[in-house]
C-alpha positions as a printed Julia matrix, in Angstrom:
333×3 Matrix{Float64}:
   0.0     0.0     0.0
   1.25    3.47   -0.88
  -0.46    6.11    1.22
   1.43    9.24    0.28
   4.71   11.12    0.49
   5.99    9.04   -2.39
   7.3    10.41   -5.67
   8.2     7.48   -7.88
   9.72    8.43  -11.24
  10.65    5.96  -13.96
  12.76    7.0   -16.92
  12.78    3.61  -18.64
  10.02    1.04  -18.95
   7.16    2.74  -17.18
   6.04    3.26  -13.59
   4.07    0.79  -11.43
   3.25   -2.68  -12.81
   0.59   -4.88  -11.14
   0.18   -8.51  -12.24
  -1.38  -10.08   -9.16
  -2.23   -9.65   -5.5
  -3.88   -6.57   -4.01
  -2.46   -3.06   -4.35
  -3.77    0.18   -2.84
  -2.58    3.66   -3.87
  -3.31    6.84   -1.97
  -5.72    7.6     0.86
  -9.51    7.72    0.73
 -10.27   11.45    0.65
  -6.56   12.21    0.47
  -4.69   14.92   -1.4
  -3.68   13.96   -4.93
  -0.41   15.86   -4.5
   0.75   13.46   -1.77
   1.51   10.67   -4.23
   2.99   10.89   -7.71
   3.97    8.13  -10.13
   5.35    9.21  -13.49
   7.27    7.81  -16.44
   9.39   10.45  -18.08
  11.09    8.57  -20.9
  10.11    9.68  -24.41
  12.43    7.73  -26.74
  10.6     5.77  -29.45
  11.51    3.39  -32.24
  10.52    3.41  -35.91
   7.03    4.03  -37.22
   4.75    0.98  -37.11
   1.08    0.34  -37.95
  -1.63   -1.83  -36.42
  -3.04   -2.87  -39.8
  -1.99   -1.76  -43.31
  -4.53    0.65  -44.73
  -5.75    1.82  -41.31
  -4.5     5.18  -40.06
  -3.65    3.9   -36.6
   0.11    4.3   -36.97
   2.3     4.6   -33.9
   5.84    4.65  -32.56
   6.93    1.77  -30.31
   8.24    2.85  -26.92
  11.92    2.38  -26.15
  11.67    4.41  -22.96
   8.67    5.67  -21.07
   5.45    3.7   -20.97
   2.36    3.92  -18.75
   2.61    5.42  -15.3
   0.5     2.5   -13.98
  -0.19   -0.81  -15.72
  -2.26   -3.8   -14.55
  -2.34   -7.28  -16.08
  -4.07   -9.04  -13.21
  -4.79   -8.81   -9.52
  -6.71   -6.04   -7.78
  -5.8    -2.35   -7.75
  -7.57    0.38   -5.78
  -6.62    4.02   -6.31
  -7.89    6.61   -3.84
  -5.73    9.57   -4.83
  -2.51   10.63   -6.52
  -1.01   11.98   -9.74
  -0.18    9.49  -12.49
   1.45   10.88  -15.61
   3.38    9.55  -18.61
   5.32   11.58  -21.15
   5.17    8.73  -23.7
   2.39    6.36  -22.7
  -0.91    6.22  -20.82
  -1.64    7.5   -17.35
  -3.12    4.1   -16.48
  -3.22    1.05  -18.76
  -5.5    -1.83  -17.73
  -4.86   -5.18  -19.42
  -7.14   -7.43  -17.36
  -7.5    -7.45  -13.58
  -9.93   -5.49  -11.4
  -9.42   -1.78  -10.81
 -11.36    0.73   -8.71
 -10.57    4.44   -8.96
 -12.05    6.9    -6.49
  -9.96    9.96   -7.34
  -6.67   10.96   -8.86
  -5.24   12.69  -11.91
  -4.27   10.51  -14.9
  -2.48   12.02  -17.91
  -1.1    10.17  -20.91
   0.72   11.74  -23.84
   2.44   10.84  -27.09
   5.7    12.72  -27.35
   5.95   12.27  -31.11
   3.58   13.17  -33.94
   3.1    11.31  -37.22
   4.95   12.47  -40.32
   1.91   14.43  -41.53
   1.86   16.41  -38.28
  -1.24   14.69  -36.88
  -1.54   13.16  -33.45
  -1.43    9.38  -33.08
  -5.02    8.09  -33.02
  -7.16    5.15  -31.99
  -5.86    2.1   -30.14
  -2.29    3.11  -30.97
  -2.47    6.37  -29.03
  -1.79    7.08  -25.37
  -4.6     8.15  -23.05
  -5.26    9.2   -19.49
  -7.08    5.85  -19.11
  -6.65    2.96  -21.56
  -8.22   -0.49  -21.22
  -7.76   -3.88  -22.89
 -10.14   -6.22  -21.08
 -10.66   -6.52  -17.35
 -13.1    -4.64  -15.13
 -12.74   -1.02  -14.05
 -15.04    1.04  -11.83
 -14.44    4.78  -11.71
 -16.05    6.91   -9.0
 -14.1    10.1    -9.65
 -10.86   11.61  -10.88
  -9.63   13.41  -14.0
  -8.42   11.6   -17.1
  -6.44   13.37  -19.79
  -5.27   16.96  -19.88
  -7.29   20.06  -20.76
  -4.07   21.94  -21.48
  -2.23   19.48  -23.73
  -3.2    17.61  -26.88
  -4.24   14.06  -26.09
  -7.39   12.11  -25.33
  -9.06   10.94  -22.14
 -10.02    7.27  -22.43
  -9.99    4.32  -24.84
 -11.74    1.02  -24.01
 -11.51   -2.21  -25.98
 -11.34   -5.94  -25.38
  -8.41   -8.28  -24.72
  -7.76   -9.96  -28.12
  -8.98  -13.53  -28.55
  -5.44  -14.56  -29.43
  -4.83  -15.22  -25.72
  -6.85  -18.46  -25.96
 -10.06  -17.49  -24.16
 -13.54  -16.72  -25.5
 -14.81  -13.31  -26.64
 -17.04  -13.24  -23.56
 -14.05  -13.73  -21.27
 -12.15  -11.0   -23.06
 -14.86   -8.36  -22.81
 -13.84   -5.06  -21.22
 -16.26   -3.81  -18.55
 -16.03   -0.15  -17.56
 -18.41    1.33  -14.99
 -18.18    5.12  -14.98
 -19.95    6.5   -11.91
 -18.09    9.8   -11.8
 -15.05   11.56  -13.24
 -13.91   14.15  -15.76
 -12.71   13.14  -19.21
 -12.23   16.75  -20.32
  -9.32   16.97  -22.76
  -7.45   19.34  -25.0
  -7.21   16.66  -27.68
  -9.55   14.91  -30.08
 -11.81   12.72  -27.94
 -12.92   12.58  -24.32
 -13.86    8.87  -24.29
 -13.6     6.28  -27.09
 -15.29    2.83  -27.07
 -13.86    0.31  -29.54
 -14.84   -3.39  -29.78
 -16.38   -5.95  -27.4
 -16.8    -3.62  -24.42
 -19.6    -2.91  -21.97
 -19.41    0.71  -20.82
 -21.91    2.21  -18.39
 -22.15    5.91  -17.52
 -24.24    6.15  -14.37
 -23.77    9.12  -12.01
 -23.64    7.83   -8.47
 -23.46    4.22   -9.55
 -26.77    2.99   -8.18
 -28.97    2.95  -11.28
 -30.82    5.63  -13.22
 -32.9     6.64  -10.19
 -29.92    7.33   -7.91
 -28.96   10.64   -6.36
 -26.2    11.41   -8.87
 -26.43   14.3   -11.33
 -25.29   14.94  -14.88
 -22.5    17.11  -13.45
 -20.86   14.07  -11.85
 -19.57   12.85  -15.23
 -18.05   15.12  -17.9
 -16.9    13.71  -21.25
 -15.54   16.46  -23.47
 -13.11   16.73  -26.39
 -12.09   19.19  -29.08
 -13.72   17.07  -31.82
 -15.99   14.72  -29.91
 -17.0    13.92  -26.36
 -17.84   10.19  -26.73
 -17.16    7.98  -29.75
 -18.35    4.51  -30.76
 -15.39    3.5   -32.91
 -15.58    1.19  -35.91
 -14.77   -2.3   -34.65
 -13.03   -3.13  -37.96
 -10.35   -0.49  -37.35
  -7.09   -1.74  -35.93
  -5.57   -5.2   -35.82
  -7.77   -8.02  -37.15
  -7.5   -10.77  -34.56
  -8.62  -14.34  -35.15
 -12.12  -14.79  -33.74
 -15.25  -12.76  -33.27
 -14.6    -9.02  -33.17
 -17.87   -7.93  -31.6
 -19.44   -4.53  -31.3
 -19.8    -2.84  -27.93
 -22.66   -1.91  -25.63
 -22.88    1.58  -24.14
 -25.42    2.44  -21.44
 -25.89    6.09  -20.5
 -27.99    6.87  -17.43
 -26.57   10.35  -17.07
 -23.58   12.61  -17.55
 -22.6    15.52  -19.79
 -21.11   14.83  -23.24
 -19.65   17.78  -25.14
 -17.9    18.49  -28.41
 -16.32   21.83  -27.59
 -14.23   22.72  -30.63
 -11.01   24.71  -30.6
  -8.83   27.13  -32.58
  -8.02   24.44  -35.16
 -11.4    22.69  -35.08
 -14.4    24.88  -35.83
 -16.7    22.53  -37.74
 -17.95   18.91  -37.49
 -17.72   18.91  -33.71
 -20.07   16.53  -31.9
 -21.08   15.57  -28.39
 -21.32   11.89  -29.44
 -20.03   10.26  -32.63
 -21.5     6.86  -33.56
 -19.73    4.9   -36.26
 -20.32    1.21  -35.52
 -23.61   -0.45  -36.56
 -22.79   -3.62  -34.6
 -22.65   -1.64  -31.36
 -25.65   -0.54  -29.3
 -26.4     2.5   -27.17
 -29.16    2.85  -24.57
 -29.79    6.33  -23.16
 -31.94    6.98  -20.09
 -30.46   10.33  -19.05
 -27.77   12.89  -19.8
 -26.93   16.14  -21.57
 -25.46   16.03  -25.09
 -24.26   19.14  -26.88
 -21.82   20.94  -29.1
 -20.62   24.47  -28.52
 -20.41   25.2   -32.26
 -23.06   25.89  -34.89
 -21.25   25.07  -38.14
 -22.24   21.52  -39.18
 -21.92   20.31  -35.58
 -24.43   18.2   -33.64
 -25.13   16.75  -30.23
 -25.02   13.36  -32.02
 -23.25   12.51  -35.26
 -24.65    9.29  -36.66
 -24.48    8.08  -40.25
 -26.5     4.95  -39.43
 -29.95    6.59  -39.53
 -30.58    5.78  -35.88
 -33.75    7.3   -34.46
 -34.67    8.06  -30.87
 -36.72    4.89  -30.62
 -33.5     2.95  -31.32
 -31.58    4.38  -28.38
 -33.93    5.59  -25.63
 -34.31    3.44  -22.53
 -37.7     2.5   -21.13
 -39.53    5.58  -19.87
 -36.93    8.01  -21.28
 -37.68   11.07  -23.44
 -35.32   13.33  -25.36
 -35.84   17.12  -25.31
 -34.29   19.93  -27.32
 -32.9    23.21  -25.98
 -36.41   24.67  -25.81
 -37.57   21.73  -23.67
 -39.73   20.36  -26.48
 -39.99   16.57  -26.56
 -38.45   15.0   -29.66
 -40.41   12.47  -31.66
 -39.42    8.84  -31.19
 -39.13    8.54  -34.97
 -36.91   11.6   -35.38
 -33.26   11.11  -36.32
 -30.98   11.54  -33.32
 -28.56   13.75  -35.26
 -30.95   16.69  -35.81
 -30.12   18.83  -32.74
 -27.13   20.68  -31.3
 -28.37   20.27  -27.73
 -30.32   17.36  -26.25
 -31.24   16.47  -22.7
 -32.67   13.04  -21.9
 -34.79   12.47  -18.82
 -36.57    9.39  -17.5
 -40.08    9.42  -16.05
């Protein structure tokens, strides 16, 4: 257990690695400044790609790596600062993780040859997940002041010999801020179950939409195409996203003033069920609360007893396309 007054800095292969047992970081209700784990190495190798023809190119780490990485066991984080200069703030590859507070920042020190940031599963995030179970009650993920994204969730590939069901990533988001200065606040890839539920007790709990903020320069929340990235042997399933509340914002920026969305939906094999929440974009130019090229309508996504309203508090028709408004609030009866 690390309770504070520790400043662990790794210049080589990352920070803290958990592969079994039970580990506790920080103090319940403690000060995040009391504990810091960081990886400061930034050296990378040659350019590589996850799959030819897909734009998820990346540079393999030689130094650096995630500030915290789990591949098994149980990890509880109550507080602290976790930051990587070339890697993710926390990388979960199986295991059980509970996060109550803390600051998690991941960055990519190097851009691609065209000047763009590394994207998708190849990029570094405040919180990145390949399988396992994570429950987040609070904390901040990603940086508002630097380019980079907040979270990326996908499964553990079937190449490890278990079934797609065993490899599913489960992320329960009961609180936290994924408010970033980069492209996306929170990205969901393949074979994941992600629940946004303020307070964590169901859609009728005492939590509010302010408890969860998902915000990015281009998009707040994305449902990524499951066919992007490495094609593993086996069933590459879509994901399931349940939203009982929270605030999802596409905020735009100096270099992004159009096509900014609160939620971007790209994968037809994935599902989304919405029983509460606020969805909006701050821009007017070809930007929407939802961007969806799949012709989804409100009847396809609303949970039982839920109704979507526009900025003027007018109820939206169940047969209306979900991508027709710049501001939407969903409430359950």
